[in-house]
């Protein structure tokens, strides 16, 4: 399958290989123009196409009772709703960790159960690494950085900690190994979610050079003045650019990322017919603004829930008259 510089205009295009809505006449670096891509389609000899959605936590509610492990699909999880709109001809596989600890002796059985029941591939991380990776680096280093909390501010968790960074990379490698295990080939599509997995695109690109990878950031992205204070700023930027598409909630967040790429890596972006891209090692990396909304159908269904009716009655009684 041919791609337009190895990049995708939006996440729908990433899943459907539909490039007809943008960049049909984009010039290459040497002044050549791409052919019209509206007729491009997925390889027909690969069977059912696969989209692997990777997130820190699977959209699964898990509990253990005397009869064993019980798993329930969490329809309210944001990543679970990412499946909506994906064409029916795609097999969607979810990769992520569980919100509960699973004994080492039970992990293989749990993995088989999740695969059969929900087509999920669990990532098992040791408690020590998970504590440093999630509660340490993600929550005490990245989250404050992306929300404009500098290391020396009163609400900061402290200065950069290299041990926490190493745990973050190690955890991302564990996710990478599971994605590689699930990939039938480097023609599968991988959709990575949020700041917990920012070095995953680089790890996957090293393993599968032609992998088709999208990254969506659910958090803000800070201005270059803030981001430049982070010691591993270049590593994060370069890894993000190893995705084919990077999605942000708002134009401001995208603008901040573009500014960081320009000031810290010397990479300038191009804009053509509304499409924004950065050329990175021979690939055109797409930058897209994709605000996340509310699922209206799920919201309307809530009116029929027993807990909603009870709460509504309680409020009516409280404010009666």
PDB file of C-alpha atoms in Angstrom, residues 47 119 127 285:
ATOM      1  CA  UNK A  47      -7.446 -10.583   5.326  1.00  0.00           C
ATOM      2  CA  UNK A 119     -10.489  -8.820  22.216  1.00  0.00           C
ATOM      3  CA  UNK A 127       4.039  -3.030  40.919  1.00  0.00           C
ATOM      4  CA  UNK A 285       3.942  13.937   9.928  1.00  0.00           C
TER       5      UNK A 285
END
